[in-house]
PDB file of N, CA, C and O in Angstrom:
ATOM      1  N   UNK A   1    -183.977  72.775-120.531  1.00 95.00           N
ATOM      2  CA  UNK A   1    -184.973  73.748-120.897  1.00 95.00           C
ATOM      3  C   UNK A   1    -185.803  73.104-122.111  1.00 95.00           C
ATOM      4  O   UNK A   1    -185.422  72.189-122.747  1.00 95.00           O
ATOM      5  N   UNK A   2    -186.991  73.547-122.204  1.00 97.00           N
ATOM      6  CA  UNK A   2    -187.931  73.062-123.118  1.00 97.00           C
ATOM      7  C   UNK A   2    -188.504  74.240-124.091  1.00 97.00           C
ATOM      8  O   UNK A   2    -188.870  75.207-123.468  1.00 97.00           O
ATOM      9  N   UNK A   3    -188.379  74.049-125.317  1.00 97.00           N
ATOM     10  CA  UNK A   3    -188.825  75.133-126.201  1.00 97.00           C
ATOM     11  C   UNK A   3    -189.787  74.595-127.162  1.00 97.00           C
ATOM     12  O   UNK A   3    -189.709  73.497-127.717  1.00 97.00           O
ATOM     13  N   UNK A   4    -190.949  75.325-127.349  1.00 97.00           N
ATOM     14  CA  UNK A   4    -191.940  75.007-128.333  1.00 97.00           C
ATOM     15  C   UNK A   4    -191.376  75.487-129.689  1.00 97.00           C
ATOM     16  O   UNK A   4    -191.104  76.715-129.943  1.00 97.00           O
ATOM     17  N   UNK A   5    -191.045  74.522-130.576  1.00 97.00           N
ATOM     18  CA  UNK A   5    -190.366  74.848-131.885  1.00 97.00           C
ATOM     19  C   UNK A   5    -191.156  75.787-132.699  1.00 97.00           C
ATOM     20  O   UNK A   5    -192.392  75.624-132.798  1.00 97.00           O
ATOM     21  N   UNK A   6    -190.384  76.757-133.211  1.00 94.00           N
ATOM     22  CA  UNK A   6    -191.139  77.751-134.089  1.00 94.00           C
ATOM     23  C   UNK A   6    -191.654  78.920-133.310  1.00 94.00           C
ATOM     24  O   UNK A   6    -192.481  79.693-133.853  1.00 94.00           O
ATOM     25  N   UNK A   7    -191.511  79.054-132.081  1.00 95.00           N
ATOM     26  CA  UNK A   7    -192.061  80.039-131.251  1.00 95.00           C
ATOM     27  C   UNK A   7    -190.964  80.615-130.183  1.00 95.00           C
ATOM     28  O   UNK A   7    -189.871  80.056-130.114  1.00 95.00           O
ATOM     29  N   UNK A   8    -191.400  81.620-129.447  1.00 94.00           N
ATOM     30  CA  UNK A   8    -190.551  82.060-128.295  1.00 94.00           C
ATOM     31  C   UNK A   8    -191.038  81.522-127.052  1.00 94.00           C
ATOM     32  O   UNK A   8    -190.563  81.921-125.921  1.00 94.00           O
ATOM     33  N   UNK A   9    -191.870  80.532-127.084  1.00 95.00           N
ATOM     34  CA  UNK A   9    -192.405  79.928-125.886  1.00 95.00           C
ATOM     35  C   UNK A   9    -191.538  78.855-125.344  1.00 95.00           C
ATOM     36  O   UNK A   9    -191.204  77.927-126.167  1.00 95.00           O
ATOM     37  N   UNK A  10    -191.237  78.844-123.939  1.00 96.00           N
ATOM     38  CA  UNK A  10    -190.418  77.807-123.451  1.00 96.00           C
ATOM     39  C   UNK A  10    -190.663  77.686-121.950  1.00 96.00           C
ATOM     40  O   UNK A  10    -191.380  78.438-121.357  1.00 96.00           O
ATOM     41  N   UNK A  11    -189.950  76.682-121.401  1.00 97.00           N
ATOM     42  CA  UNK A  11    -190.153  76.586-119.855  1.00 97.00           C
ATOM     43  C   UNK A  11    -188.867  75.847-119.454  1.00 97.00           C
ATOM     44  O   UNK A  11    -188.024  75.299-120.192  1.00 97.00           O
ATOM     45  N   UNK A  12    -188.661  75.990-118.184  1.00 96.00           N
ATOM     46  CA  UNK A  12    -187.618  75.296-117.429  1.00 96.00           C
ATOM     47  C   UNK A  12    -188.150  74.215-116.532  1.00 96.00           C
ATOM     48  O   UNK A  12    -189.279  74.289-115.924  1.00 96.00           O
ATOM     49  N   UNK A  13    -187.539  73.046-116.523  1.00 94.00           N
ATOM     50  CA  UNK A  13    -188.129  71.915-115.794  1.00 94.00           C
ATOM     51  C   UNK A  13    -187.789  72.034-114.346  1.00 94.00           C
ATOM     52  O   UNK A  13    -186.835  72.791-113.891  1.00 94.00           O
ATOM     53  N   UNK A  14    -188.564  71.406-113.441  1.00 94.00           N
ATOM     54  CA  UNK A  14    -188.358  71.347-112.123  1.00 94.00           C
ATOM     55  C   UNK A  14    -187.233  70.290-111.770  1.00 94.00           C
ATOM     56  O   UNK A  14    -186.677  69.681-112.730  1.00 94.00           O
ATOM     57  N   UNK A  15    -186.905  69.941-110.556  1.00 91.00           N
ATOM     58  CA  UNK A  15    -185.967  68.982-110.251  1.00 91.00           C
ATOM     59  C   UNK A  15    -186.303  67.617-110.706  1.00 91.00           C
ATOM     60  O   UNK A  15    -185.524  66.824-111.043  1.00 91.00           O
ATOM     61  N   UNK A  16    -187.600  67.325-110.799  1.00 90.00           N
ATOM     62  CA  UNK A  16    -188.029  65.933-111.355  1.00 90.00           C
ATOM     63  C   UNK A  16    -188.117  65.903-112.889  1.00 90.00           C
ATOM     64  O   UNK A  16    -188.455  64.934-113.416  1.00 90.00           O
ATOM     65  N   UNK A  17    -187.892  67.092-113.505  1.00 90.00           N
ATOM     66  CA  UNK A  17    -188.050  67.044-114.942  1.00 90.00           C
ATOM     67  C   UNK A  17    -189.387  67.556-115.514  1.00 90.00           C
ATOM     68  O   UNK A  17    -189.582  67.423-116.722  1.00 90.00           O
ATOM     69  N   UNK A  18    -190.361  67.846-114.594  1.00 93.00           N
ATOM     70  CA  UNK A  18    -191.646  68.237-114.956  1.00 93.00           C
ATOM     71  C   UNK A  18    -191.724  69.745-115.507  1.00 93.00           C
ATOM     72  O   UNK A  18    -190.924  70.539-114.977  1.00 93.00           O
ATOM     73  N   UNK A  19    -192.555  69.920-116.494  1.00 94.00           N
ATOM     74  CA  UNK A  19    -192.698  71.340-116.960  1.00 94.00           C
ATOM     75  C   UNK A  19    -194.091  71.443-117.544  1.00 94.00           C
ATOM     76  O   UNK A  19    -194.823  70.536-117.703  1.00 94.00           O
ATOM     77  N   UNK A  20    -194.498  72.744-117.745  1.00 95.00           N
ATOM     78  CA  UNK A  20    -195.766  73.144-118.354  1.00 95.00           C
ATOM     79  C   UNK A  20    -195.503  74.155-119.323  1.00 95.00           C
ATOM     80  O   UNK A  20    -194.786  75.076-119.105  1.00 95.00           O
ATOM     81  N   UNK A  21    -196.161  74.057-120.536  1.00 94.00           N
ATOM     82  CA  UNK A  21    -196.091  75.028-121.561  1.00 94.00           C
ATOM     83  C   UNK A  21    -197.534  75.317-122.024  1.00 94.00           C
ATOM     84  O   UNK A  21    -198.279  74.279-122.331  1.00 94.00           O
ATOM     85  N   UNK A  22    -197.916  76.548-122.251  1.00 94.00           N
ATOM     86  CA  UNK A  22    -199.221  76.829-122.812  1.00 94.00           C
ATOM     87  C   UNK A  22    -199.037  76.985-124.319  1.00 94.00           C
ATOM     88  O   UNK A  22    -198.110  77.577-124.809  1.00 94.00           O
ATOM     89  N   UNK A  23    -199.885  76.121-125.080  1.00 95.00           N
ATOM     90  CA  UNK A  23    -199.699  76.224-126.522  1.00 95.00           C
ATOM     91  C   UNK A  23    -201.160  76.180-127.117  1.00 95.00           C
ATOM     92  O   UNK A  23    -202.093  75.672-126.568  1.00 95.00           O
ATOM     93  N   UNK A  24    -201.227  76.840-128.324  1.00 95.00           N
ATOM     94  CA  UNK A  24    -202.423  76.898-129.014  1.00 95.00           C
ATOM     95  C   UNK A  24    -202.837  75.437-129.500  1.00 95.00           C
ATOM     96  O   UNK A  24    -201.958  74.645-129.726  1.00 95.00           O
ATOM     97  N   UNK A  25    -204.064  75.126-129.738  1.00 96.00           N
ATOM     98  CA  UNK A  25    -204.443  73.817-130.320  1.00 96.00           C
ATOM     99  C   UNK A  25    -203.821  73.640-131.683  1.00 96.00           C
ATOM    100  O   UNK A  25    -203.561  74.591-132.436  1.00 96.00           O
ATOM    101  N   UNK A  26    -203.368  72.379-131.954  1.00 96.00           N
ATOM    102  CA  UNK A  26    -202.703  72.022-133.169  1.00 96.00           C
ATOM    103  C   UNK A  26    -201.647  70.973-132.831  1.00 96.00           C
ATOM    104  O   UNK A  26    -201.607  70.377-131.838  1.00 96.00           O
ATOM    105  N   UNK A  27    -200.843  70.761-133.815  1.00 97.00           N
ATOM    106  CA  UNK A  27    -199.704  69.777-133.765  1.00 97.00           C
ATOM    107  C   UNK A  27    -198.381  70.578-133.574  1.00 97.00           C
ATOM    108  O   UNK A  27    -198.116  71.446-134.420  1.00 97.00           O
ATOM    109  N   UNK A  28    -197.650  70.235-132.535  1.00 97.00           N
ATOM    110  CA  UNK A  28    -196.499  70.969-132.209  1.00 97.00           C
ATOM    111  C   UNK A  28    -195.297  69.981-132.058  1.00 97.00           C
ATOM    112  O   UNK A  28    -195.402  68.867-131.957  1.00 97.00           O
ATOM    113  N   UNK A  29    -194.172  70.636-131.995  1.00 98.00           N
ATOM    114  CA  UNK A  29    -192.870  69.933-131.675  1.00 98.00           C
ATOM    115  C   UNK A  29    -192.121  70.648-130.486  1.00 98.00           C
ATOM    116  O   UNK A  29    -192.314  71.886-130.305  1.00 98.00           O
ATOM    117  N   UNK A  30    -191.533  69.809-129.609  1.00 97.00           N
ATOM    118  CA  UNK A  30    -190.774  70.399-128.512  1.00 97.00           C
ATOM    119  C   UNK A  30    -189.259  70.040-128.693  1.00 97.00           C
ATOM    120  O   UNK A  30    -188.890  68.991-129.268  1.00 97.00           O
ATOM    121  N   UNK A  31    -188.420  70.996-128.361  1.00 98.00           N
ATOM    122  CA  UNK A  31    -187.029  70.815-128.329  1.00 98.00           C
ATOM    123  C   UNK A  31    -186.540  70.858-126.847  1.00 98.00           C
ATOM    124  O   UNK A  31    -186.744  71.839-126.147  1.00 98.00           O
ATOM    125  N   UNK A  32    -185.944  69.757-126.422  1.00 97.00           N
ATOM    126  CA  UNK A  32    -185.470  69.707-124.948  1.00 97.00           C
ATOM    127  C   UNK A  32    -184.063  69.583-124.913  1.00 97.00           C
ATOM    128  O   UNK A  32    -183.396  68.898-125.565  1.00 97.00           O
ATOM    129  N   UNK A  33    -183.381  70.461-124.076  1.00 96.00           N
ATOM    130  CA  UNK A  33    -182.007  70.454-123.892  1.00 96.00           C
ATOM    131  C   UNK A  33    -181.681  70.396-122.312  1.00 96.00           C
ATOM    132  O   UNK A  33    -182.421  70.898-121.566  1.00 96.00           O
ATOM    133  N   UNK A  34    -180.561  69.797-122.067  1.00 93.00           N
ATOM    134  CA  UNK A  34    -180.070  69.826-120.710  1.00 93.00           C
ATOM    135  C   UNK A  34    -178.559  69.617-120.757  1.00 93.00           C
ATOM    136  O   UNK A  34    -178.042  68.829-121.615  1.00 93.00           O
ATOM    137  N   UNK A  35    -177.834  70.131-119.870  1.00 90.00           N
ATOM    138  CA  UNK A  35    -176.388  70.074-119.769  1.00 90.00           C
ATOM    139  C   UNK A  35    -175.904  68.574-119.680  1.00 90.00           C
ATOM    140  O   UNK A  35    -176.450  67.797-118.975  1.00 90.00           O
ATOM    141  N   UNK A  36    -174.993  68.172-120.495  1.00 90.00           N
ATOM    142  CA  UNK A  36    -174.410  66.906-120.500  1.00 90.00           C
ATOM    143  C   UNK A  36    -175.312  65.852-121.258  1.00 90.00           C
ATOM    144  O   UNK A  36    -175.052  64.622-121.177  1.00 90.00           O
ATOM    145  N   UNK A  37    -176.384  66.349-121.923  1.00 94.00           N
ATOM    146  CA  UNK A  37    -177.321  65.448-122.671  1.00 94.00           C
ATOM    147  C   UNK A  37    -177.429  65.894-124.162  1.00 94.00           C
ATOM    148  O   UNK A  37    -177.353  67.050-124.438  1.00 94.00           O
ATOM    149  N   UNK A  38    -177.592  64.918-125.015  1.00 96.00           N
ATOM    150  CA  UNK A  38    -177.949  65.259-126.395  1.00 96.00           C
ATOM    151  C   UNK A  38    -179.230  65.970-126.489  1.00 96.00           C
ATOM    152  O   UNK A  38    -180.147  65.540-125.821  1.00 96.00           O
ATOM    153  N   UNK A  39    -179.361  67.014-127.292  1.00 97.00           N
ATOM    154  CA  UNK A  39    -180.684  67.683-127.476  1.00 97.00           C
ATOM    155  C   UNK A  39    -181.702  66.596-128.018  1.00 97.00           C
ATOM    156  O   UNK A  39    -181.357  65.735-128.729  1.00 97.00           O
ATOM    157  N   UNK A  40    -182.964  66.791-127.616  1.00 97.00           N
ATOM    158  CA  UNK A  40    -184.065  65.924-128.075  1.00 97.00           C
ATOM    159  C   UNK A  40    -185.101  66.661-128.679  1.00 97.00           C
ATOM    160  O   UNK A  40    -185.666  67.710-128.018  1.00 97.00           O
ATOM    161  N   UNK A  41    -185.606  66.221-129.835  1.00 97.00           N
ATOM    162  CA  UNK A  41    -186.803  66.925-130.426  1.00 97.00           C
ATOM    163  C   UNK A  41    -187.909  65.963-130.469  1.00 97.00           C
ATOM    164  O   UNK A  41    -187.799  64.812-130.980  1.00 97.00           O
ATOM    165  N   UNK A  42    -189.061  66.274-129.927  1.00 97.00           N
ATOM    166  CA  UNK A  42    -190.299  65.397-129.975  1.00 97.00           C
ATOM    167  C   UNK A  42    -191.275  66.127-130.845  1.00 97.00           C
ATOM    168  O   UNK A  42    -191.695  67.288-130.593  1.00 97.00           O
ATOM    169  N   UNK A  43    -191.722  65.520-131.870  1.00 96.00           N
ATOM    170  CA  UNK A  43    -192.706  65.959-132.873  1.00 96.00           C
ATOM    171  C   UNK A  43    -194.048  65.303-132.773  1.00 96.00           C
ATOM    172  O   UNK A  43    -194.247  64.436-132.010  1.00 96.00           O
ATOM    173  N   UNK A  44    -194.921  65.916-133.601  1.00 97.00           N
ATOM    174  CA  UNK A  44    -196.336  65.395-133.757  1.00 97.00           C
ATOM    175  C   UNK A  44    -196.980  65.316-132.425  1.00 97.00           C
ATOM    176  O   UNK A  44    -197.765  64.355-132.175  1.00 97.00           O
ATOM    177  N   UNK A  45    -196.939  66.402-131.552  1.00 96.00           N
ATOM    178  CA  UNK A  45    -197.637  66.408-130.271  1.00 96.00           C
ATOM    179  C   UNK A  45    -198.915  67.191-130.574  1.00 96.00           C
ATOM    180  O   UNK A  45    -198.930  68.354-130.985  1.00 96.00           O
ATOM    181  N   UNK A  46    -199.964  66.513-130.398  1.00 96.00           N
ATOM    182  CA  UNK A  46    -201.267  67.031-130.716  1.00 96.00           C
ATOM    183  C   UNK A  46    -201.835  67.733-129.461  1.00 96.00           C
ATOM    184  O   UNK A  46    -202.040  67.068-128.386  1.00 96.00           O
ATOM    185  N   UNK A  47    -202.145  69.027-129.559  1.00 96.00           N
ATOM    186  CA  UNK A  47    -202.745  69.811-128.436  1.00 96.00           C
ATOM    187  C   UNK A  47    -204.148  70.122-128.811  1.00 96.00           C
ATOM    188  O   UNK A  47    -204.541  70.658-129.848  1.00 96.00           O
ATOM    189  N   UNK A  48    -205.121  69.638-127.920  1.00 96.00           N
ATOM    190  CA  UNK A  48    -206.480  69.934-127.994  1.00 96.00           C
ATOM    191  C   UNK A  48    -207.008  70.930-127.087  1.00 96.00           C
ATOM    192  O   UNK A  48    -206.579  71.020-125.933  1.00 96.00           O
ATOM    193  N   UNK A  49    -207.817  71.938-127.568  1.00 96.00           N
ATOM    194  CA  UNK A  49    -208.405  72.933-126.754  1.00 96.00           C
ATOM    195  C   UNK A  49    -209.159  72.361-125.497  1.00 96.00           C
ATOM    196  O   UNK A  49    -209.856  71.454-125.611  1.00 96.00           O
ATOM    197  N   UNK A  50    -208.885  72.909-124.311  1.00 94.00           N
ATOM    198  CA  UNK A  50    -209.469  72.526-123.141  1.00 94.00           C
ATOM    199  C   UNK A  50    -208.927  71.248-122.553  1.00 94.00           C
ATOM    200  O   UNK A  50    -209.497  70.810-121.510  1.00 94.00           O
ATOM    201  N   UNK A  51    -207.964  70.666-123.046  1.00 95.00           N
ATOM    202  CA  UNK A  51    -207.404  69.401-122.481  1.00 95.00           C
ATOM    203  C   UNK A  51    -205.907  69.509-122.294  1.00 95.00           C
ATOM    204  O   UNK A  51    -205.293  70.374-122.874  1.00 95.00           O
ATOM    205  N   UNK A  52    -205.442  68.750-121.264  1.00 95.00           N
ATOM    206  CA  UNK A  52    -203.979  68.744-120.921  1.00 95.00           C
ATOM    207  C   UNK A  52    -203.346  67.681-121.671  1.00 95.00           C
ATOM    208  O   UNK A  52    -203.815  66.460-121.668  1.00 95.00           O
ATOM    209  N   UNK A  53    -202.286  67.899-122.379  1.00 95.00           N
ATOM    210  CA  UNK A  53    -201.487  66.966-123.049  1.00 95.00           C
ATOM    211  C   UNK A  53    -200.305  66.460-122.156  1.00 95.00           C
ATOM    212  O   UNK A  53    -199.475  67.311-121.837  1.00 95.00           O
ATOM    213  N   UNK A  54    -200.230  65.218-121.823  1.00 94.00           N
ATOM    214  CA  UNK A  54    -199.162  64.693-121.000  1.00 94.00           C
ATOM    215  C   UNK A  54    -198.229  63.816-121.810  1.00 94.00           C
ATOM    216  O   UNK A  54    -198.614  62.971-122.516  1.00 94.00           O
ATOM    217  N   UNK A  55    -196.834  64.214-121.644  1.00 94.00           N
ATOM    218  CA  UNK A  55    -195.881  63.375-122.323  1.00 94.00           C
ATOM    219  C   UNK A  55    -195.200  62.627-121.211  1.00 94.00           C
ATOM    220  O   UNK A  55    -194.549  63.112-120.450  1.00 94.00           O
ATOM    221  N   UNK A  56    -195.374  61.258-121.308  1.00 89.00           N
ATOM    222  CA  UNK A  56    -194.741  60.416-120.271  1.00 89.00           C
ATOM    223  C   UNK A  56    -193.472  59.897-120.700  1.00 89.00           C
ATOM    224  O   UNK A  56    -193.104  59.653-121.877  1.00 89.00           O
ATOM    225  N   UNK A  57    -192.541  59.620-119.735  1.00 90.00           N
ATOM    226  CA  UNK A  57    -191.294  58.925-119.912  1.00 90.00           C
ATOM    227  C   UNK A  57    -190.462  59.478-121.033  1.00 90.00           C
ATOM    228  O   UNK A  57    -190.018  58.732-121.880  1.00 90.00           O
ATOM    229  N   UNK A  58    -190.207  60.718-121.014  1.00 93.00           N
ATOM    230  CA  UNK A  58    -189.155  61.333-121.897  1.00 93.00           C
ATOM    231  C   UNK A  58    -187.767  60.956-121.465  1.00 93.00           C
ATOM    232  O   UNK A  58    -187.492  61.186-120.308  1.00 93.00           O
ATOM    233  N   UNK A  59    -187.044  60.406-122.346  1.00 94.00           N
ATOM    234  CA  UNK A  59    -185.695  60.003-121.994  1.00 94.00           C
ATOM    235  C   UNK A  59    -184.686  60.571-122.943  1.00 94.00           C
ATOM    236  O   UNK A  59    -184.846  60.508-124.109  1.00 94.00           O
ATOM    237  N   UNK A  60    -183.705  61.173-122.311  1.00 94.00           N
ATOM    238  CA  UNK A  60    -182.611  61.799-123.019  1.00 94.00           C
ATOM    239  C   UNK A  60    -181.377  60.946-122.987  1.00 94.00           C
ATOM    240  O   UNK A  60    -181.196  60.199-122.016  1.00 94.00           O
ATOM    241  N   UNK A  61    -180.537  61.062-123.978  1.00 95.00           N
ATOM    242  CA  UNK A  61    -179.192  60.242-123.965  1.00 95.00           C
ATOM    243  C   UNK A  61    -178.118  61.162-123.617  1.00 95.00           C
ATOM    244  O   UNK A  61    -177.969  62.332-123.907  1.00 95.00           O
ATOM    245  N   UNK A  62    -177.126  60.538-122.764  1.00 93.00           N
ATOM    246  CA  UNK A  62    -176.020  61.402-122.309  1.00 93.00           C
ATOM    247  C   UNK A  62    -175.162  61.726-123.493  1.00 93.00           C
ATOM    248  O   UNK A  62    -174.972  60.868-124.434  1.00 93.00           O
ATOM    249  N   UNK A  63    -174.582  62.824-123.463  1.00 90.00           N
ATOM    250  CA  UNK A  63    -173.658  63.336-124.451  1.00 90.00           C
ATOM    251  C   UNK A  63    -172.219  62.730-124.168  1.00 90.00           C
ATOM    252  O   UNK A  63    -171.780  62.839-123.028  1.00 90.00           O
ATOM    253  N   UNK A  64    -171.655  62.129-125.091  1.00 84.00           N
ATOM    254  CA  UNK A  64    -170.294  61.466-124.844  1.00 84.00           C
ATOM    255  C   UNK A  64    -169.426  61.953-126.000  1.00 84.00           C
ATOM    256  O   UNK A  64    -169.859  62.044-127.185  1.00 84.00           O
ATOM    257  N   UNK A  65    -168.201  62.312-125.643  1.00 78.00           N
ATOM    258  CA  UNK A  65    -167.287  62.761-126.656  1.00 78.00           C
ATOM    259  C   UNK A  65    -165.915  62.298-126.236  1.00 78.00           C
ATOM    260  O   UNK A  65    -165.626  62.195-125.023  1.00 78.00           O
ATOM    261  N   UNK A  66    -165.097  62.005-127.195  1.00 74.00           N
ATOM    262  CA  UNK A  66    -163.749  61.620-126.927  1.00 74.00           C
ATOM    263  C   UNK A  66    -162.873  62.864-126.622  1.00 74.00           C
ATOM    264  O   UNK A  66    -162.831  63.765-127.535  1.00 74.00           O
ATOM    265  N   UNK A  67    -162.286  62.968-125.498  1.00 73.00           N
ATOM    266  CA  UNK A  67    -161.462  64.144-125.183  1.00 73.00           C
ATOM    267  C   UNK A  67    -160.082  63.856-125.634  1.00 73.00           C
ATOM    268  O   UNK A  67    -159.620  62.699-125.474  1.00 73.00           O
ATOM    269  N   UNK A  68    -159.283  64.809-126.103  1.00 79.00           N
ATOM    270  CA  UNK A  68    -157.966  64.646-126.466  1.00 79.00           C
ATOM    271  C   UNK A  68    -157.113  64.875-125.093  1.00 79.00           C
ATOM    272  O   UNK A  68    -157.539  65.526-124.195  1.00 79.00           O
ATOM    273  N   UNK A  69    -155.970  64.338-125.254  1.00 82.00           N
ATOM    274  CA  UNK A  69    -155.012  64.380-124.084  1.00 82.00           C
ATOM    275  C   UNK A  69    -154.554  65.829-123.947  1.00 82.00           C
ATOM    276  O   UNK A  69    -154.171  66.517-124.956  1.00 82.00           O
ATOM    277  N   UNK A  70    -154.533  66.342-122.723  1.00 83.00           N
ATOM    278  CA  UNK A  70    -154.023  67.644-122.487  1.00 83.00           C
ATOM    279  C   UNK A  70    -152.811  67.463-121.605  1.00 83.00           C
ATOM    280  O   UNK A  70    -152.729  66.755-120.642  1.00 83.00           O
ATOM    281  N   UNK A  71    -151.723  68.145-122.043  1.00 87.00           N
ATOM    282  CA  UNK A  71    -150.447  68.080-121.269  1.00 87.00           C
ATOM    283  C   UNK A  71    -150.180  69.427-120.738  1.00 87.00           C
ATOM    284  O   UNK A  71    -150.193  70.461-121.401  1.00 87.00           O
ATOM    285  N   UNK A  72    -149.865  69.487-119.435  1.00 89.00           N
ATOM    286  CA  UNK A  72    -149.567  70.764-118.718  1.00 89.00           C
ATOM    287  C   UNK A  72    -148.127  70.634-118.299  1.00 89.00           C
ATOM    288  O   UNK A  72    -147.750  69.607-117.631  1.00 89.00           O
ATOM    289  N   UNK A  73    -147.410  71.625-118.591  1.00 89.00           N
ATOM    290  CA  UNK A  73    -145.913  71.597-118.126  1.00 89.00           C
ATOM    291  C   UNK A  73    -145.678  72.909-117.489  1.00 89.00           C
ATOM    292  O   UNK A  73    -146.265  73.950-117.773  1.00 89.00           O
ATOM    293  N   UNK A  74    -144.728  72.908-116.583  1.00 88.00           N
ATOM    294  CA  UNK A  74    -144.345  74.169-115.819  1.00 88.00           C
ATOM    295  C   UNK A  74    -142.841  74.141-115.690  1.00 88.00           C
ATOM    296  O   UNK A  74    -142.217  73.158-115.707  1.00 88.00           O
ATOM    297  N   UNK A  75    -142.272  75.354-115.674  1.00 88.00           N
ATOM    298  CA  UNK A  75    -140.787  75.458-115.454  1.00 88.00           C
ATOM    299  C   UNK A  75    -140.588  76.606-114.387  1.00 88.00           C
ATOM    300  O   UNK A  75    -141.174  77.615-114.461  1.00 88.00           O
ATOM    301  N   UNK A  76    -139.784  76.209-113.446  1.00 84.00           N
ATOM    302  CA  UNK A  76    -139.412  77.253-112.401  1.00 84.00           C
ATOM    303  C   UNK A  76    -138.046  77.853-112.814  1.00 84.00           C
ATOM    304  O   UNK A  76    -137.107  77.274-113.124  1.00 84.00           O
ATOM    305  N   UNK A  77    -138.094  79.183-112.719  1.00 86.00           N
ATOM    306  CA  UNK A  77    -136.900  79.968-113.105  1.00 86.00           C
ATOM    307  C   UNK A  77    -136.480  80.634-111.772  1.00 86.00           C
ATOM    308  O   UNK A  77    -137.325  81.417-111.210  1.00 86.00           O
ATOM    309  N   UNK A  78    -135.276  80.460-111.303  1.00 83.00           N
ATOM    310  CA  UNK A  78    -134.870  81.090-110.051  1.00 83.00           C
ATOM    311  C   UNK A  78    -133.715  81.939-110.413  1.00 83.00           C
ATOM    312  O   UNK A  78    -132.784  81.639-111.124  1.00 83.00           O
ATOM    313  N   UNK A  79    -133.794  83.133-109.841  1.00 82.00           N
ATOM    314  CA  UNK A  79    -132.704  84.046-110.028  1.00 82.00           C
ATOM    315  C   UNK A  79    -132.184  84.432-108.620  1.00 82.00           C
ATOM    316  O   UNK A  79    -132.969  84.571-107.663  1.00 82.00           O
ATOM    317  N   UNK A  80    -130.856  84.669-108.530  1.00 79.00           N
ATOM    318  CA  UNK A  80    -130.305  85.261-107.277  1.00 79.00           C
ATOM    319  C   UNK A  80    -129.683  86.611-107.452  1.00 79.00           C
ATOM    320  O   UNK A  80    -129.179  86.771-108.516  1.00 79.00           O
ATOM    321  N   UNK A  81    -129.833  87.465-106.566  1.00 72.00           N
ATOM    322  CA  UNK A  81    -129.246  88.793-106.685  1.00 72.00           C
ATOM    323  C   UNK A  81    -127.921  88.803-105.922  1.00 72.00           C
ATOM    324  O   UNK A  81    -127.839  88.197-104.891  1.00 72.00           O
ATOM    325  N   UNK A  82    -126.921  89.455-106.423  1.00 61.00           N
ATOM    326  CA  UNK A  82    -125.604  89.442-105.841  1.00 61.00           C
ATOM    327  C   UNK A  82    -125.518  90.555-104.730  1.00 61.00           C
ATOM    328  O   UNK A  82    -126.262  91.445-104.587  1.00 61.00           O
TER     329      UNK A  82
END
């Protein structure tokens, strides 16, 4: 998802990662998030009235973390009735 920082304005990307956001003229920042990737904030995006601002080649880095070992154990209890 893509959020215009400091506002309630956001968008969801399509399969190719393309998105559109309507923003007032000025300098803005975007916060981009996606499952399994580190959040990315892009600042100093200048928006000019009447023009389309294109951000090319946005690249996110994969989120990596060290997982701890998980141990699963089970015990079967059998009872017999007389």
